[in-house]
Amino acid sequence: MSGQLQDKTALVTGGTSGIGLAVVRRFVAEGAHVVVTGRRQAQLDAVAAEFGDAVTVVRADASVPDDLTSLFDVVAARGTGLDAVHVNAGGGEFKPLADVTPEDIETGFGTNVRGTVLTVQGALPHLNDGAAVVVTGSTAASGTEEAFGLYGASKAAIATLTRTWAAELAPRGIRINTVVPGPTETPGLAGLAPDAPDALLAQIASGLPFGRLLRPDEVASAVLFLVSDQSSGMTGSELLVDGGATIA
């Protein structure tokens, strides 16, 4: 049986761990060839070893224009354009207002906002008509998480940008939506408390309706839905996959 992305070409940024890696697995399982980016060569090598010819790995930092130029040179060389894009590269840290530095602002918005803008902009010439783009947002965009304001604000900016781009890209039949994960069991979440990651994850899980964190594959299922024909009527939307975090 053919998969939902059979013979299509996809791009996943930040695809070497967590949600991004789970998305790569789903896209490959559905028949796509996936271009995967990450900043660490060892992790990219592991992805290449796992998926073989089904992926093309490119070392790239989404906030560095030269890296993105190299990435899209690779995409252009394949000659197939892009049918699905998951803009997932990003990150954040806990930092109360009193401790925020100018460098924190540059880093937080550089990775999450600048990187997203430059990635989607760079993808434009390569998006096939009817392509679908998914940007990773966050429930932190609600602005209710203490000491997480910079990260939440950057994700709120992304949601606004995505709605604007949906209107701009509609004439080409290109859809763009935001997937909004709640707390997900990823290295990035654990990295927010490097000295006591297990305690942090347990504390977060205890406050969620199901008493557990989301799994990356649960978010990946939503991303697959948003790039597939099953969501053909959706653009400019925010799809919550939060394990009930917003009702907790």
mmCIF file of C-alpha atoms in Angstrom, residues 35-196:
data_model
loop_
_atom_site.group_PDB
_atom_site.id
_atom_site.type_symbol
_atom_site.label_atom_id
_atom_site.label_comp_id
_atom_site.label_asym_id
_atom_site.label_seq_id
_atom_site.Cartn_x
_atom_site.Cartn_y
_atom_site.Cartn_z
ATOM 1 C CA VAL A 35 15.885 16.309 3.928
ATOM 2 C CA VAL A 36 16.873 16.560 7.597
ATOM 3 C CA THR A 37 18.787 19.373 9.265
ATOM 4 C CA GLY A 38 20.501 19.626 12.613
ATOM 5 C CA ARG A 39 23.421 21.418 14.201
ATOM 6 C CA ARG A 40 25.330 18.389 15.491
ATOM 7 C CA GLN A 41 27.076 16.153 12.979
ATOM 8 C CA ALA A 42 27.061 13.091 15.221
ATOM 9 C CA GLN A 43 23.277 13.199 15.484
ATOM 10 C CA LEU A 44 22.937 13.722 11.742
ATOM 11 C CA ASP A 45 25.157 10.715 11.160
ATOM 12 C CA ALA A 46 22.869 8.650 13.395
ATOM 13 C CA VAL A 47 19.829 9.742 11.347
ATOM 14 C CA ALA A 48 21.615 8.843 8.118
ATOM 15 C CA ALA A 49 22.503 5.429 9.538
ATOM 16 C CA GLU A 50 18.907 4.770 10.626
ATOM 17 C CA PHE A 51 17.165 5.750 7.405
ATOM 18 C CA GLY A 52 19.770 5.282 4.686
ATOM 19 C CA ASP A 53 18.746 6.429 1.216
ATOM 20 C CA ALA A 54 15.360 7.666 2.501
ATOM 21 C CA VAL A 55 16.994 10.795 3.916
ATOM 22 C CA THR A 56 19.477 13.491 2.998
ATOM 23 C CA VAL A 57 21.130 15.067 6.033
ATOM 24 C CA VAL A 58 22.447 18.634 6.062
ATOM 25 C CA ARG A 59 24.293 20.290 8.919
ATOM 26 C CA ALA A 60 22.627 23.683 9.327
ATOM 27 C CA ASP A 61 21.729 26.243 11.975
ATOM 28 C CA ALA A 62 18.404 27.800 11.025
ATOM 29 C CA SER A 63 19.450 31.208 12.329
ATOM 30 C CA VAL A 64 22.547 31.389 10.082
ATOM 31 C CA PRO A 65 21.775 32.614 6.539
ATOM 32 C CA ASP A 66 24.810 30.924 4.964
ATOM 33 C CA ASP A 67 23.748 27.591 6.432
ATOM 34 C CA LEU A 68 20.282 27.990 4.961
ATOM 35 C CA THR A 69 21.757 28.897 1.586
ATOM 36 C CA SER A 70 23.696 25.628 1.659
ATOM 37 C CA LEU A 71 20.561 23.743 2.730
ATOM 38 C CA PHE A 72 18.459 25.025 -0.128
ATOM 39 C CA ASP A 73 21.279 24.413 -2.598
ATOM 40 C CA VAL A 74 20.961 20.754 -1.585
ATOM 41 C CA VAL A 75 17.176 20.899 -2.018
ATOM 42 C CA ALA A 76 17.566 22.503 -5.464
ATOM 43 C CA ALA A 77 20.087 19.864 -6.522
ATOM 44 C CA ARG A 78 17.537 17.099 -5.895
ATOM 45 C CA GLY A 79 15.315 18.666 -8.523
ATOM 46 C CA THR A 80 12.024 17.547 -6.981
ATOM 47 C CA GLY A 81 11.010 20.644 -5.062
ATOM 48 C CA LEU A 82 9.372 20.359 -1.650
ATOM 49 C CA ASP A 83 5.917 18.939 -0.980
ATOM 50 C CA ALA A 84 6.022 19.066 2.826
ATOM 51 C CA VAL A 85 8.036 21.179 5.259
ATOM 52 C CA HIS A 86 8.179 20.939 9.038
ATOM 53 C CA VAL A 87 9.909 23.964 10.549
ATOM 54 C CA ASN A 88 10.837 22.556 13.916
ATOM 55 C CA ALA A 89 14.271 23.945 14.822
ATOM 56 C CA GLY A 90 14.099 26.040 17.982
ATOM 57 C CA GLY A 91 14.663 26.103 21.699
ATOM 58 C CA GLY A 92 14.453 28.102 24.904
ATOM 59 C CA GLU A 93 15.375 28.291 28.571
ATOM 60 C CA PHE A 94 13.930 29.373 31.880
ATOM 61 C CA LYS A 95 14.982 32.948 32.635
ATOM 62 C CA PRO A 96 13.025 35.327 34.903
ATOM 63 C CA LEU A 97 12.616 38.907 33.693
ATOM 64 C CA ALA A 98 15.138 40.303 36.167
ATOM 65 C CA ASP A 99 17.864 38.060 34.731
ATOM 66 C CA VAL A 100 17.197 38.509 30.996
ATOM 67 C CA THR A 101 20.153 39.909 29.069
ATOM 68 C CA PRO A 102 20.312 41.466 25.591
ATOM 69 C CA GLU A 103 22.140 38.315 24.497
ATOM 70 C CA ASP A 104 19.229 36.175 25.728
ATOM 71 C CA ILE A 105 16.841 38.212 23.585
ATOM 72 C CA GLU A 106 19.056 37.867 20.530
ATOM 73 C CA THR A 107 19.464 34.129 21.050
ATOM 74 C CA GLY A 108 15.821 33.355 21.821
ATOM 75 C CA PHE A 109 14.307 35.351 18.993
ATOM 76 C CA GLY A 110 17.203 34.553 16.678
ATOM 77 C CA THR A 111 16.627 30.824 16.912
ATOM 78 C CA ASN A 112 12.850 30.735 17.040
ATOM 79 C CA VAL A 113 11.685 33.767 15.054
ATOM 80 C CA ARG A 114 14.597 34.694 12.797
ATOM 81 C CA GLY A 115 15.276 31.035 12.040
ATOM 82 C CA THR A 116 11.634 30.334 11.197
ATOM 83 C CA VAL A 117 11.285 33.389 8.976
ATOM 84 C CA LEU A 118 14.493 32.650 7.071
ATOM 85 C CA THR A 119 13.632 28.962 6.668
ATOM 86 C CA VAL A 120 10.150 29.561 5.264
ATOM 87 C CA GLN A 121 11.460 32.385 3.091
ATOM 88 C CA GLY A 122 14.256 30.184 1.778
ATOM 89 C CA ALA A 123 11.820 27.368 1.041
ATOM 90 C CA LEU A 124 9.486 29.550 -1.043
ATOM 91 C CA PRO A 125 11.185 29.044 -4.434
ATOM 92 C CA HIS A 126 11.245 25.290 -3.856
ATOM 93 C CA LEU A 127 7.676 24.731 -2.631
ATOM 94 C CA ASN A 128 5.634 22.860 -5.178
ATOM 95 C CA ASP A 129 2.146 24.193 -5.803
ATOM 96 C CA GLY A 130 -0.128 22.571 -3.257
ATOM 97 C CA ALA A 131 2.690 21.991 -0.760
ATOM 98 C CA ALA A 132 2.063 22.084 2.986
ATOM 99 C CA VAL A 133 4.161 23.718 5.695
ATOM 100 C CA VAL A 134 3.899 23.079 9.438
ATOM 101 C CA VAL A 135 5.598 25.273 12.029
ATOM 102 C CA THR A 136 6.121 24.072 15.592
ATOM 103 C CA GLY A 137 4.529 26.408 18.121
ATOM 104 C CA SER A 138 4.054 25.918 21.852
ATOM 105 C CA THR A 139 1.426 26.211 24.547
ATOM 106 C CA ALA A 140 3.947 28.568 26.191
ATOM 107 C CA ALA A 141 2.750 31.196 23.699
ATOM 108 C CA SER A 142 -0.135 31.837 26.123
ATOM 109 C CA GLY A 143 2.390 33.627 28.325
ATOM 110 C CA THR A 144 1.374 31.936 31.575
ATOM 111 C CA GLU A 145 4.630 30.075 32.306
ATOM 112 C CA GLU A 146 6.807 31.845 34.862
ATOM 113 C CA ALA A 147 10.399 32.568 33.732
ATOM 114 C CA PHE A 148 9.493 31.374 30.228
ATOM 115 C CA GLY A 149 8.444 34.710 28.790
ATOM 116 C CA LEU A 150 11.042 35.057 26.028
ATOM 117 C CA TYR A 151 10.362 31.582 24.700
ATOM 118 C CA GLY A 152 6.590 32.073 24.910
ATOM 119 C CA ALA A 153 6.789 35.441 23.162
ATOM 120 C CA SER A 154 8.877 33.974 20.346
ATOM 121 C CA LYS A 155 6.328 31.205 19.825
ATOM 122 C CA ALA A 156 3.459 33.716 19.891
ATOM 123 C CA ALA A 157 5.256 35.655 17.159
ATOM 124 C CA ILE A 158 5.523 32.499 15.079
ATOM 125 C CA ALA A 159 1.774 31.876 15.353
ATOM 126 C CA THR A 160 1.081 35.396 14.083
ATOM 127 C CA LEU A 161 3.543 35.032 11.236
ATOM 128 C CA THR A 162 2.032 31.719 10.203
ATOM 129 C CA ARG A 163 -1.456 33.202 9.904
ATOM 130 C CA THR A 164 -0.072 36.035 7.761
ATOM 131 C CA TRP A 165 1.861 33.664 5.528
ATOM 132 C CA ALA A 166 -1.219 31.482 5.076
ATOM 133 C CA ALA A 167 -2.940 34.403 3.350
ATOM 134 C CA GLU A 168 0.128 35.191 1.250
ATOM 135 C CA LEU A 169 0.640 31.621 0.061
ATOM 136 C CA ALA A 170 -2.995 30.719 -0.585
ATOM 137 C CA PRO A 171 -2.919 31.830 -4.250
ATOM 138 C CA ARG A 172 -0.365 29.063 -4.897
ATOM 139 C CA GLY A 173 -2.489 26.513 -3.089
ATOM 140 C CA ILE A 174 0.155 26.240 -0.382
ATOM 141 C CA ARG A 175 -1.097 25.614 3.142
ATOM 142 C CA ILE A 176 0.730 26.573 6.325
ATOM 143 C CA ASN A 177 -0.378 25.699 9.837
ATOM 144 C CA THR A 178 1.042 25.656 13.344
ATOM 145 C CA VAL A 179 1.153 22.534 15.471
ATOM 146 C CA VAL A 180 1.038 23.458 19.155
ATOM 147 C CA PRO A 181 2.501 20.757 21.395
ATOM 148 C CA GLY A 182 2.118 20.721 25.115
ATOM 149 C CA PRO A 183 4.922 19.417 27.365
ATOM 150 C CA THR A 184 6.550 16.604 25.408
ATOM 151 C CA GLU A 185 9.126 14.074 26.571
ATOM 152 C CA THR A 186 12.114 15.326 24.606
ATOM 153 C CA PRO A 187 15.790 16.076 25.285
ATOM 154 C CA GLY A 188 14.935 19.753 24.868
ATOM 155 C CA LEU A 189 12.414 19.715 27.707
ATOM 156 C CA ALA A 190 14.740 17.752 29.974
ATOM 157 C CA GLY A 191 17.503 20.202 29.131
ATOM 158 C CA LEU A 192 15.598 23.025 30.814
ATOM 159 C CA ALA A 193 16.757 21.558 34.125
ATOM 160 C CA PRO A 194 20.102 19.894 33.401
ATOM 161 C CA ASP A 195 20.830 19.337 37.090
ATOM 162 C CA ALA A 196 17.542 17.572 37.821
#
